[in-house]
Short mmCIF file of C-alpha atoms and ligand atoms in Angstrom, two decimals:
data_model
loop_
_atom_site.label_atom_id
_atom_site.label_comp_id
_atom_site.label_asym_id
_atom_site.label_seq_id
_atom_site.Cartn_x
_atom_site.Cartn_y
_atom_site.Cartn_z
CA MET G 84 -13.48 -20.99 15.80
CA GLN G 85 -15.97 -23.86 15.64
CA ARG G 86 -19.69 -23.38 15.79
CA ASP G 87 -22.49 -25.71 14.81
CA SER G 88 -25.34 -24.85 12.53
CA VAL G 89 -28.76 -25.42 14.06
CA HIS G 90 -30.17 -25.90 10.57
CA GLY G 91 -27.99 -28.85 9.49
CA ILE G 92 -25.00 -29.04 7.18
CA TRP G 93 -24.34 -29.86 3.49
CA SER G 94 -23.17 -33.38 2.85
CA SER G 95 -20.03 -32.18 1.04
CA GLN G 96 -18.39 -29.17 -0.55
CA PHE G 97 -19.80 -30.34 -3.84
CA ALA G 98 -23.30 -30.26 -2.40
CA PHE G 99 -22.75 -26.68 -1.35
CA ILE G 100 -21.51 -25.77 -4.81
CA LEU G 101 -24.59 -27.34 -6.33
CA ALA G 102 -26.91 -25.51 -4.00
CA ALA G 103 -25.15 -22.19 -4.50
CA THR G 104 -25.20 -22.71 -8.26
CA GLY G 105 -28.88 -23.59 -7.97
CA SER G 106 -29.41 -20.27 -6.23
CA ALA G 107 -27.30 -18.27 -8.69
CA VAL G 108 -28.59 -19.79 -11.92
CA GLY G 109 -32.18 -18.78 -12.41
CA LEU G 110 -34.43 -16.32 -14.15
CA GLY G 111 -31.63 -13.79 -13.79
CA ASN G 112 -29.53 -15.63 -16.34
CA ILE G 113 -32.10 -16.71 -18.87
CA TRP G 114 -34.92 -14.20 -18.58
CA LYS G 115 -33.24 -11.06 -17.27
CA PHE G 116 -29.69 -11.03 -18.63
CA PRO G 117 -30.76 -11.19 -22.30
CA TYR G 118 -33.41 -8.50 -21.99
CA ILE G 119 -31.25 -6.01 -20.10
CA THR G 120 -28.38 -6.69 -22.50
CA GLY G 121 -30.83 -5.91 -25.31
CA GLU G 122 -32.01 -2.73 -23.59
CA TYR G 123 -28.51 -1.43 -22.92
CA GLY G 124 -27.11 -2.06 -26.36
CA GLY G 125 -25.17 -5.36 -26.18
CA GLY G 126 -21.38 -5.86 -26.13
CA ALA G 127 -20.26 -2.95 -23.97
CA PHE G 128 -22.88 -3.79 -21.36
CA VAL G 129 -21.77 -7.45 -21.35
CA LEU G 130 -18.14 -6.42 -20.94
CA VAL G 131 -18.85 -4.13 -17.99
CA TYR G 132 -20.99 -6.81 -16.39
CA LEU G 133 -18.20 -9.40 -16.77
CA LEU G 134 -15.75 -6.97 -15.22
CA PHE G 135 -18.06 -6.50 -12.25
CA VAL G 136 -18.39 -10.25 -11.79
CA LEU G 137 -14.63 -10.43 -11.60
CA ILE G 138 -13.72 -7.52 -9.36
CA LEU G 139 -16.78 -7.55 -7.22
CA GLY G 140 -18.86 -10.69 -7.63
CA ILE G 141 -16.17 -13.21 -6.80
CA PRO G 142 -14.61 -11.32 -3.85
CA VAL G 143 -18.05 -10.56 -2.35
CA MET G 144 -19.12 -14.17 -2.75
CA MET G 145 -16.05 -15.35 -0.88
CA ALA G 146 -16.68 -12.79 1.86
CA GLU G 147 -20.28 -13.91 2.23
CA ILE G 148 -19.41 -17.59 2.42
CA LEU G 149 -16.71 -16.79 4.95
CA LEU G 150 -19.04 -14.83 7.22
CA GLY G 151 -21.80 -17.39 6.93
CA ARG G 152 -19.52 -20.25 7.80
CA ARG G 153 -18.03 -18.40 10.73
CA GLY G 154 -21.39 -17.37 12.18
CA ARG G 155 -23.41 -20.46 11.24
CA ARG G 156 -26.70 -18.62 11.71
CA SER G 157 -29.17 -16.65 9.60
CA PRO G 158 -27.49 -13.56 8.11
CA ILE G 159 -29.06 -11.22 10.69
CA ASN G 160 -27.84 -13.26 13.66
CA THR G 161 -24.51 -14.08 12.03
CA MET G 162 -23.76 -10.39 11.50
CA ARG G 163 -24.93 -9.55 15.01
CA MET G 164 -22.71 -12.22 16.55
CA LEU G 165 -19.63 -11.46 14.48
CA ALA G 166 -20.00 -7.73 15.11
CA ARG G 167 -20.09 -8.43 18.83
CA GLU G 168 -17.05 -10.65 18.50
CA GLU G 169 -15.15 -7.83 16.82
CA ARG G 170 -16.53 -5.34 19.38
CA ALA G 171 -18.18 -3.46 16.54
CA THR G 172 -21.52 -1.66 16.46
CA ARG G 173 -24.77 -3.51 15.83
CA LEU G 174 -25.27 -1.41 12.72
CA TRP G 175 -23.27 -4.08 10.89
CA CYS G 176 -26.45 -6.16 11.00
CA PHE G 177 -27.72 -3.95 8.16
CA PRO G 178 -27.02 -6.45 5.37
CA GLY G 179 -28.98 -9.03 7.34
CA TYR G 180 -32.13 -6.92 7.63
CA ALA G 181 -31.81 -5.33 4.19
CA GLY G 182 -31.32 -8.83 2.78
CA VAL G 183 -34.52 -10.14 4.32
CA LEU G 184 -36.40 -7.21 2.82
CA ALA G 185 -34.70 -7.52 -0.58
CA GLY G 186 -35.29 -11.28 -0.78
CA PHE G 187 -38.93 -10.79 0.03
CA LEU G 188 -39.40 -8.00 -2.53
CA ILE G 189 -37.51 -9.84 -5.27
CA LEU G 190 -39.45 -13.04 -4.68
CA SER G 191 -42.74 -11.18 -5.03
CA TYR G 192 -42.05 -10.48 -8.73
CA TYR G 193 -39.76 -13.45 -9.35
CA SER G 194 -42.66 -15.76 -8.64
CA VAL G 195 -44.91 -13.92 -11.08
CA VAL G 196 -42.38 -14.44 -13.88
CA ALA G 197 -41.79 -18.04 -12.79
CA GLY G 198 -45.58 -18.47 -12.92
CA GLU G 199 -45.48 -17.39 -16.56
CA VAL G 200 -42.81 -20.00 -17.14
CA ILE G 201 -45.13 -22.70 -15.75
CA ALA G 202 -47.85 -21.57 -18.11
CA TYR G 203 -45.37 -21.78 -21.00
CA VAL G 204 -44.46 -25.36 -20.05
CA PHE G 205 -48.07 -26.29 -20.72
CA ARG G 206 -48.37 -24.14 -23.81
CA ALA G 207 -45.29 -25.65 -25.36
CA ALA G 208 -46.54 -29.15 -24.52
CA ALA G 209 -49.91 -28.43 -26.08
CA GLY G 210 -48.23 -27.38 -29.32
CA VAL G 211 -49.62 -23.85 -29.14
CA PHE G 212 -46.52 -22.44 -30.84
CA GLU G 213 -46.46 -24.80 -33.79
CA ASN G 214 -45.87 -22.89 -37.03
CA GLN G 215 -46.53 -19.56 -35.36
CA THR G 216 -45.02 -16.43 -36.84
CA PRO G 217 -43.15 -14.05 -34.52
CA ASP G 218 -46.24 -11.85 -34.54
CA GLY G 219 -48.41 -14.79 -33.59
CA VAL G 220 -46.12 -15.67 -30.69
CA ARG G 221 -46.19 -12.06 -29.52
CA SER G 222 -49.94 -11.85 -29.59
CA ILE G 223 -50.15 -15.08 -27.57
CA LEU G 224 -47.89 -13.44 -24.97
CA TYR G 225 -49.87 -10.22 -24.88
CA SER G 226 -53.21 -11.87 -24.49
CA PHE G 227 -51.75 -14.07 -21.76
CA GLN G 228 -50.23 -11.14 -19.87
CA GLY G 229 -53.38 -9.10 -20.22
CA ASN G 230 -55.30 -11.54 -18.08
CA ALA G 231 -54.60 -10.83 -14.41
CA GLU G 232 -56.54 -13.82 -13.06
CA ASN G 233 -54.53 -16.20 -15.17
CA LEU G 234 -51.26 -14.73 -13.97
CA LEU G 235 -52.51 -14.86 -10.40
CA GLY G 236 -53.24 -18.57 -10.69
CA TRP G 237 -49.74 -19.44 -11.90
CA HIS G 238 -48.14 -17.10 -9.38
CA THR G 239 -50.06 -18.84 -6.62
CA ILE G 240 -48.86 -22.24 -7.78
CA PHE G 241 -45.24 -21.12 -7.81
CA VAL G 242 -45.42 -19.55 -4.34
CA VAL G 243 -46.91 -22.78 -2.96
CA MET G 244 -44.23 -24.89 -4.68
CA THR G 245 -41.48 -22.75 -3.21
CA MET G 246 -42.85 -22.70 0.29
CA LEU G 247 -43.37 -26.46 0.30
CA VAL G 248 -39.67 -27.06 -0.27
CA VAL G 249 -38.67 -24.34 2.15
CA ALA G 250 -40.88 -25.84 4.85
CA ARG G 251 -39.18 -29.22 4.49
CA GLY G 252 -35.69 -27.82 4.83
CA VAL G 253 -33.30 -26.85 2.11
CA ARG G 254 -31.28 -30.00 2.06
CA SER G 255 -33.62 -32.85 1.48
CA GLY G 256 -34.28 -33.27 -2.17
CA LEU G 257 -32.65 -30.08 -3.34
CA GLU G 258 -29.14 -31.42 -3.58
CA LYS G 259 -30.10 -34.41 -5.64
CA ALA G 260 -32.36 -32.49 -7.95
CA VAL G 261 -29.79 -29.80 -8.72
CA ARG G 262 -27.12 -32.38 -9.45
CA PHE G 263 -29.28 -33.89 -12.10
CA LEU G 264 -31.31 -31.10 -13.62
CA MET G 265 -28.75 -28.31 -13.95
CA PRO G 266 -26.57 -30.18 -16.44
CA LEU G 267 -29.71 -31.00 -18.40
CA LEU G 268 -30.57 -27.31 -18.62
CA VAL G 269 -27.10 -26.58 -19.97
CA ILE G 270 -27.47 -29.31 -22.60
CA LEU G 271 -30.77 -27.86 -23.78
CA LEU G 272 -29.30 -24.39 -23.92
CA LEU G 273 -26.43 -25.74 -25.99
CA MET G 274 -28.94 -27.31 -28.35
CA LEU G 275 -30.63 -23.96 -28.79
CA VAL G 276 -27.27 -22.30 -29.40
CA PHE G 277 -26.54 -24.89 -32.10
CA TYR G 278 -29.87 -24.13 -33.64
CA GLY G 279 -28.99 -20.43 -33.55
CA MET G 280 -25.69 -21.16 -35.30
CA THR G 281 -27.53 -22.43 -38.31
CA SER G 282 -29.71 -19.34 -38.52
CA SER G 283 -28.98 -16.21 -40.48
CA GLY G 284 -28.89 -14.04 -37.38
CA PHE G 285 -26.04 -15.81 -35.62
CA ASP G 286 -23.21 -13.56 -36.78
CA ARG G 287 -25.11 -10.47 -35.84
CA ALA G 288 -25.91 -11.98 -32.46
CA VAL G 289 -22.26 -12.72 -31.74
CA ARG G 290 -21.28 -9.21 -32.77
CA PHE G 291 -24.10 -7.77 -30.71
CA LEU G 292 -23.00 -9.65 -27.58
CA PHE G 293 -19.23 -9.50 -27.87
CA GLN G 294 -18.30 -6.44 -29.90
CA PRO G 295 -18.40 -3.59 -27.42
CA ASP G 296 -19.80 -0.33 -28.69
CA PHE G 297 -19.63 2.05 -25.74
CA ASN G 298 -21.78 4.65 -27.45
CA LYS G 299 -24.68 2.26 -27.22
CA LEU G 300 -24.11 1.85 -23.49
CA PHE G 301 -23.56 5.50 -22.64
CA TYR G 302 -25.98 7.27 -24.96
CA ARG G 303 -29.64 6.61 -24.51
CA ALA G 304 -32.87 8.27 -25.49
CA ASN G 305 -34.59 10.00 -22.59
CA GLU G 306 -38.32 10.48 -22.09
CA SER G 307 -38.53 13.37 -24.52
CA GLY G 308 -36.76 11.34 -27.18
CA SER G 309 -33.44 13.19 -27.24
CA VAL G 310 -30.23 11.18 -26.86
CA VAL G 311 -28.27 11.92 -23.68
CA PHE G 312 -25.11 10.64 -22.00
CA THR G 313 -25.85 8.41 -19.01
CA LEU G 314 -24.11 5.88 -16.79
CA GLU G 315 -27.36 4.14 -15.98
CA GLY G 316 -26.25 1.06 -17.93
CA VAL G 317 -23.14 0.73 -15.79
CA TRP G 318 -25.28 0.83 -12.67
CA VAL G 319 -27.62 -1.79 -14.09
CA ALA G 320 -24.59 -4.00 -14.94
CA LEU G 321 -23.32 -3.63 -11.38
CA GLY G 322 -26.69 -4.52 -9.92
CA HIS G 323 -27.01 -7.49 -12.22
CA ALA G 324 -23.62 -8.86 -11.13
CA PHE G 325 -25.03 -9.00 -7.60
CA PHE G 326 -28.45 -10.26 -8.63
CA THR G 327 -27.29 -13.07 -10.85
CA LEU G 328 -24.77 -14.36 -8.30
CA SER G 329 -27.36 -14.07 -5.49
CA LEU G 330 -25.14 -11.66 -3.58
CA GLY G 331 -25.75 -8.79 -1.22
CA MET G 332 -28.80 -10.20 0.52
CA GLY G 333 -27.56 -13.09 2.57
CA ALA G 334 -28.59 -15.99 0.30
CA ILE G 335 -25.06 -17.19 -0.26
CA MET G 336 -24.20 -16.29 3.33
CA VAL G 337 -26.92 -18.52 4.71
CA TYR G 338 -25.85 -21.36 2.41
CA GLY G 339 -22.29 -20.78 3.63
CA ALA G 340 -23.56 -21.29 7.16
CA TYR G 341 -24.23 -24.92 6.27
CA LEU G 342 -20.77 -25.49 4.76
CA HIS G 343 -18.05 -27.71 6.16
CA ARG G 344 -15.15 -26.03 7.85
CA ASP G 345 -12.50 -27.64 5.66
CA ALA G 346 -14.10 -26.67 2.32
CA SER G 347 -12.22 -24.26 0.06
CA ILE G 348 -14.03 -20.96 -0.13
CA GLY G 349 -12.06 -19.67 -3.12
CA ARG G 350 -12.63 -22.70 -5.26
CA ALA G 351 -16.32 -22.84 -4.41
CA ALA G 352 -16.85 -19.17 -5.30
CA LEU G 353 -14.95 -19.46 -8.57
CA THR G 354 -16.89 -22.53 -9.64
CA VAL G 355 -20.26 -20.97 -8.90
CA ALA G 356 -19.37 -17.70 -10.65
CA LEU G 357 -18.08 -19.51 -13.71
CA ALA G 358 -21.13 -21.73 -13.99
CA ASP G 359 -23.48 -18.81 -13.54
CA THR G 360 -21.75 -16.57 -16.08
CA SER G 361 -21.60 -19.34 -18.66
CA VAL G 362 -25.32 -19.97 -18.42
CA GLY G 363 -26.07 -16.26 -18.90
CA LEU G 364 -23.85 -16.03 -21.97
CA LEU G 365 -25.29 -19.23 -23.42
CA ALA G 366 -28.78 -17.85 -22.95
CA GLY G 367 -27.73 -14.75 -24.88
CA LEU G 368 -26.29 -16.88 -27.64
CA ALA G 369 -29.50 -18.87 -27.83
CA ILE G 370 -31.85 -15.90 -27.89
CA PHE G 371 -30.25 -13.19 -30.01
CA PRO G 372 -29.84 -15.24 -33.21
CA ILE G 373 -33.62 -15.69 -33.11
CA VAL G 374 -34.09 -11.98 -32.55
CA PHE G 375 -31.92 -11.00 -35.50
CA SER G 376 -32.96 -13.64 -37.98
CA ASN G 377 -36.61 -12.69 -37.47
CA ASN G 378 -36.03 -8.94 -37.51
CA MET G 379 -37.25 -8.56 -33.96
CA ALA G 380 -36.18 -5.76 -31.62
CA PRO G 381 -33.46 -6.74 -29.12
CA ASN G 382 -34.84 -4.24 -26.63
CA ALA G 383 -38.29 -5.77 -26.24
CA GLY G 384 -37.96 -5.74 -22.44
CA PRO G 385 -39.02 -8.35 -19.87
CA GLY G 386 -41.12 -10.29 -22.40
CA LEU G 387 -38.08 -11.05 -24.59
CA ILE G 388 -37.67 -14.78 -23.91
CA PHE G 389 -41.39 -15.38 -24.17
CA GLU G 390 -41.42 -13.64 -27.54
CA THR G 391 -38.37 -15.26 -29.07
CA LEU G 392 -37.83 -18.86 -27.99
CA PRO G 393 -41.35 -20.09 -28.81
CA VAL G 394 -40.73 -19.04 -32.44
CA VAL G 395 -38.01 -21.69 -32.59
CA PHE G 396 -40.01 -24.28 -30.72
CA GLY G 397 -42.76 -23.76 -33.27
CA ALA G 398 -40.44 -24.15 -36.23
CA ILE G 399 -38.21 -27.13 -35.48
CA PRO G 400 -39.21 -30.79 -35.65
CA GLY G 401 -39.91 -32.07 -32.14
CA GLY G 402 -40.18 -28.45 -31.04
CA ALA G 403 -43.07 -29.15 -28.70
CA LEU G 404 -40.92 -31.57 -26.73
CA VAL G 405 -37.83 -29.38 -26.72
CA GLY G 406 -39.91 -26.36 -25.72
CA THR G 407 -41.63 -28.20 -22.92
CA MET G 408 -38.34 -29.45 -21.56
CA PHE G 409 -36.74 -26.05 -21.84
CA PHE G 410 -39.45 -24.24 -19.90
CA ALA G 411 -39.62 -27.06 -17.36
CA LEU G 412 -35.90 -26.79 -16.70
CA LEU G 413 -36.10 -23.03 -16.52
CA LEU G 414 -38.88 -23.43 -14.00
CA PHE G 415 -36.67 -25.70 -11.98
CA ALA G 416 -33.80 -23.20 -12.09
CA ALA G 417 -36.19 -20.50 -10.91
CA TRP G 418 -37.43 -22.75 -8.12
CA THR G 419 -33.98 -23.41 -6.68
CA SER G 420 -33.29 -19.66 -6.75
CA ALA G 421 -36.60 -18.74 -5.15
CA ILE G 422 -35.89 -21.05 -2.24
CA SER G 423 -32.67 -19.22 -1.51
CA LEU G 424 -34.38 -15.84 -1.74
CA ILE G 425 -36.53 -16.63 1.26
CA GLU G 426 -34.14 -18.86 3.24
CA PRO G 427 -32.45 -15.98 5.14
CA ALA G 428 -35.83 -14.83 6.45
CA VAL G 429 -36.92 -18.37 7.33
CA ALA G 430 -33.69 -19.16 9.17
CA TRP G 431 -34.02 -15.90 11.10
CA LEU G 432 -37.63 -16.57 12.18
CA VAL G 433 -36.71 -20.11 13.22
CA GLU G 434 -33.78 -18.90 15.32
CA SER G 435 -35.26 -15.78 16.82
CA ARG G 436 -38.95 -16.61 17.20
CA ARG G 437 -38.56 -20.35 17.60
CA TRP G 438 -41.09 -20.83 14.81
CA SER G 439 -41.15 -24.11 12.95
CA ARG G 440 -39.90 -23.95 9.35
CA ALA G 441 -43.43 -24.77 8.20
CA ARG G 442 -44.92 -21.84 10.07
CA ALA G 443 -42.26 -19.41 8.86
CA ALA G 444 -42.73 -20.59 5.28
CA THR G 445 -46.52 -20.25 5.45
CA VAL G 446 -46.50 -16.73 6.86
CA LEU G 447 -43.80 -15.49 4.48
CA GLY G 448 -45.46 -17.23 1.55
CA MET G 449 -48.72 -15.41 2.19
CA LEU G 450 -46.96 -12.05 2.33
CA VAL G 451 -45.02 -12.74 -0.87
CA TRP G 452 -48.21 -13.83 -2.56
CA MET G 453 -50.03 -10.63 -1.66
CA LEU G 454 -47.22 -8.37 -2.77
CA GLY G 455 -46.96 -10.34 -6.01
CA ILE G 456 -50.41 -9.08 -6.97
CA ALA G 457 -48.89 -5.63 -7.51
CA SER G 458 -46.40 -7.10 -9.99
CA ILE G 459 -49.20 -8.90 -11.78
CA PHE G 460 -50.88 -5.58 -12.43
CA SER G 461 -47.58 -4.27 -13.76
CA ALA G 462 -47.61 -7.07 -16.33
CA THR G 463 -51.14 -6.19 -17.36
CA GLY G 464 -50.05 -2.60 -18.00
CA VAL G 465 -50.99 -0.70 -14.82
CA THR G 466 -48.47 2.11 -14.22
CA LEU G 467 -47.50 3.94 -11.04
CA GLY G 468 -49.37 6.90 -12.51
CA ASP G 469 -52.57 4.82 -12.71
CA ILE G 470 -52.20 3.77 -9.07
CA ALA G 471 -51.44 7.32 -7.93
CA THR G 472 -54.38 8.65 -9.93
CA ARG G 473 -56.69 6.12 -8.31
CA ILE G 474 -55.51 7.03 -4.83
CA VAL G 475 -55.68 10.78 -5.38
CA SER G 476 -59.13 10.51 -6.94
CA LEU G 477 -60.43 9.05 -3.69
CA PHE G 478 -60.02 12.51 -2.23
CA VAL G 479 -60.28 15.03 -5.07
CA VAL G 480 -61.54 15.04 -8.63
CA VAL G 481 -58.65 14.29 -11.02
CA GLU G 482 -59.05 15.72 -14.49
CA HIS G 483 -56.12 13.99 -16.20
CA PRO G 484 -54.46 10.75 -15.18
CA LEU G 485 -50.93 11.26 -13.87
CA ARG G 486 -48.42 10.63 -16.66
CA GLY G 487 -44.76 11.15 -17.49
CA GLY G 488 -41.50 10.52 -15.63
CA ILE G 489 -41.72 8.04 -12.80
CA TYR G 490 -45.51 7.81 -13.24
CA ASP G 491 -44.93 5.88 -16.47
CA SER G 492 -42.94 3.14 -14.78
CA ASN G 493 -44.65 0.39 -12.85
CA TRP G 494 -44.42 -1.39 -9.52
CA PHE G 495 -42.23 -4.17 -10.91
CA MET G 496 -39.71 -1.66 -12.28
CA LEU G 497 -39.75 0.19 -8.99
CA ILE G 498 -38.93 -2.80 -6.79
CA ASP G 499 -36.48 -4.17 -9.34
CA THR G 500 -34.57 -0.88 -9.23
CA LEU G 501 -34.79 -0.59 -5.45
CA THR G 502 -33.53 -4.12 -4.85
CA THR G 503 -31.07 -4.77 -7.67
CA ARG G 504 -29.56 -1.34 -7.99
CA ILE G 505 -29.66 -0.20 -4.37
CA LEU G 506 -30.25 -2.84 -1.69
CA LEU G 507 -28.04 -5.63 -3.10
CA PRO G 508 -24.99 -3.44 -3.84
CA LEU G 509 -25.34 -1.75 -0.43
CA GLY G 510 -25.57 -5.13 1.30
CA GLY G 511 -22.52 -6.38 -0.59
CA LEU G 512 -20.61 -3.20 0.20
CA THR G 513 -21.30 -3.58 3.92
CA VAL G 514 -20.16 -7.19 3.84
CA VAL G 515 -16.82 -6.40 2.20
CA LEU G 516 -16.23 -3.41 4.46
CA PHE G 517 -16.82 -5.62 7.48
CA VAL G 518 -14.51 -8.39 6.33
CA GLY G 519 -11.90 -6.04 4.87
CA TRP G 520 -11.80 -3.31 7.48
CA ARG G 521 -13.51 -4.42 10.67
CA MET G 522 -12.65 -8.07 11.20
CA ARG G 523 -9.22 -8.84 12.56
CA ILE G 524 -7.06 -10.04 9.73
CA MET G 525 -6.12 -13.09 11.81
CA ALA G 526 -9.75 -14.10 12.03
CA VAL G 527 -10.23 -13.58 8.30
CA ARG G 528 -7.14 -15.56 7.43
CA ASP G 529 -8.06 -18.34 9.82
CA GLU G 530 -11.57 -18.67 8.42
CA ALA G 531 -10.58 -18.25 4.76
CA GLY G 532 -8.06 -21.07 5.07
CA PHE G 533 -6.11 -20.17 1.92
CA ALA G 534 -3.22 -22.48 1.15
CA SER G 535 -1.39 -19.79 -0.81
CA ARG G 536 -0.40 -16.53 0.90
CA ARG G 537 -0.23 -14.78 -2.47
CA LEU G 538 -3.79 -15.62 -3.37
CA PHE G 539 -4.97 -14.56 0.06
CA ARG G 540 -3.30 -11.18 -0.33
CA LEU G 541 -4.74 -10.71 -3.80
CA TRP G 542 -8.25 -11.40 -2.58
CA TYR G 543 -7.87 -9.39 0.63
CA LEU G 544 -6.53 -6.31 -1.13
CA THR G 545 -9.22 -6.47 -3.81
CA LEU G 546 -11.79 -6.73 -1.06
CA ARG G 547 -10.38 -3.82 0.92
CA TYR G 548 -9.87 -1.36 -1.92
CA LEU G 549 -11.07 -2.25 -5.37
CA THR G 550 -14.48 -3.71 -4.58
CA PRO G 551 -15.73 -0.96 -2.24
CA LEU G 552 -14.35 1.78 -4.47
CA ALA G 553 -16.05 0.33 -7.53
CA VAL G 554 -19.42 0.11 -5.79
CA LEU G 555 -19.09 3.58 -4.26
CA ALA G 556 -18.01 5.18 -7.53
CA VAL G 557 -20.98 3.79 -9.42
CA PHE G 558 -23.33 4.83 -6.63
CA ILE G 559 -22.04 8.35 -6.34
CA VAL G 560 -22.06 8.97 -10.07
CA GLY G 561 -25.54 7.48 -10.32
CA ILE G 562 -26.87 9.71 -7.56
CA ILE G 563 -25.28 12.84 -9.00
CA GLU G 564 -26.71 12.00 -12.38
CA GLY G 565 -30.13 11.50 -10.82
CA PHE G 566 -29.99 14.97 -9.31
CA LEU G 567 -28.78 16.63 -12.48
CA ARG G 568 -31.55 15.22 -14.54
N1 PFF K 635 -29.53 -15.35 -8.73
C1 PFF K 635 -30.91 -15.55 -9.05
C2 PFF K 635 -31.07 -15.45 -10.56
O1 PFF K 635 -30.14 -15.05 -11.25
O2 PFF K 635 -32.15 -15.74 -11.03
C3 PFF K 635 -31.81 -14.59 -8.34
C4 PFF K 635 -31.48 -14.42 -6.90
C5 PFF K 635 -31.55 -15.51 -6.02
C6 PFF K 635 -31.08 -13.20 -6.44
C7 PFF K 635 -31.20 -15.36 -4.71
C8 PFF K 635 -30.73 -13.02 -5.12
C9 PFF K 635 -30.78 -14.12 -4.28
F1 PFF K 635 -30.45 -13.96 -3.06
#
């Protein structure tokens, strides 16, 4: 089946791989992966995450590229068209709509964190971290995060940067920039890993990351301080496999829509997954030696990279330059991911409403910007309890602010959980069920274009059985656990 994309096409398979890698490699690898690994105890979490990348990330990525390339539209319209083609219900459009929502929600906090990265580019350049102790670096972070107006300014800049590229179309500029800047990011990460190797904390870091201790994953302190068994970490690892590979919300699907018909889907997916996983592990190997050689806590949470890396940039000769380059490259990685977060929504508005890309980008950008304000307040310490208290006190007198349980978490944690742990896995599950169980196998085989029958069978069977069962099992256990608590 041959269809044309109304949005243009990548110049080559390599260009697609670059763009997909640009989408996958981002804050998820360098900011998020280390801090969640720290929170969930290290090695065992990493192992489970790697397993999920293998049995679910790679098959789902192939399924998404396949659907995108077959439909050649935004995820919503692609799913609608393919469902019609298979005489299936329109409910299969779910991943399209859920993806637009998830991309929008994720971007609203992603751009706040990316804004902090911009600020750190300038701080590193100005030599703010020179000879700072870990405590000094932490207090710089806290005073920075305590200032909402500051965060708002950087967030605004990042939203504008993203929407400018989106308005011009994904292809122009993006391909060339990724080709050049991604390898540079890897080189800098390698440099930091080498630095870590010379530090006293390196051995502990390697053991922390690669020696699985399942007790640390399964037993966690609850709110009252007692240690309980929980599979929460497994759920977080599952969600992160989707998040870091940009799966389950149509980003890879929409990039697949611009892919040549004769490109190899399997090879492309493997390359992207390998690149993405390597960057995450390298980031861990760069950050944890710093944590351990300075006696810092690995579970510092979302501020981890901002607390650790500047310590090194302040200590090494030429650290200002290295630090500036590092944050600049991280910013770039975040930028190429942010673009793909909003592309499904833009493509949909262009197709369905006949809006120009510029108009779609402007409207979406304003919405993302407004929602981002809620995440800014999360960074400054406002909890859900504070918000609820404020709202309730409009109507009745509240004696004590609402505290405990969900009230102690914040808006950022809420949307992160909703998107990463629920929307993305559900979107991915629907995609594999459609390809594995609803599409005619002839159509799947024709579109997948595998040279080897064996490999096709391996992928197809994984997609039909293993992937959906894994997602469902984690979901069901997670929900039961939620009820029991
Ligand atoms: N994969 C990106 C990262 O790891 O930073 C985040 C992301 C981009 C998630 C695009 C989802 C997506 F569709």
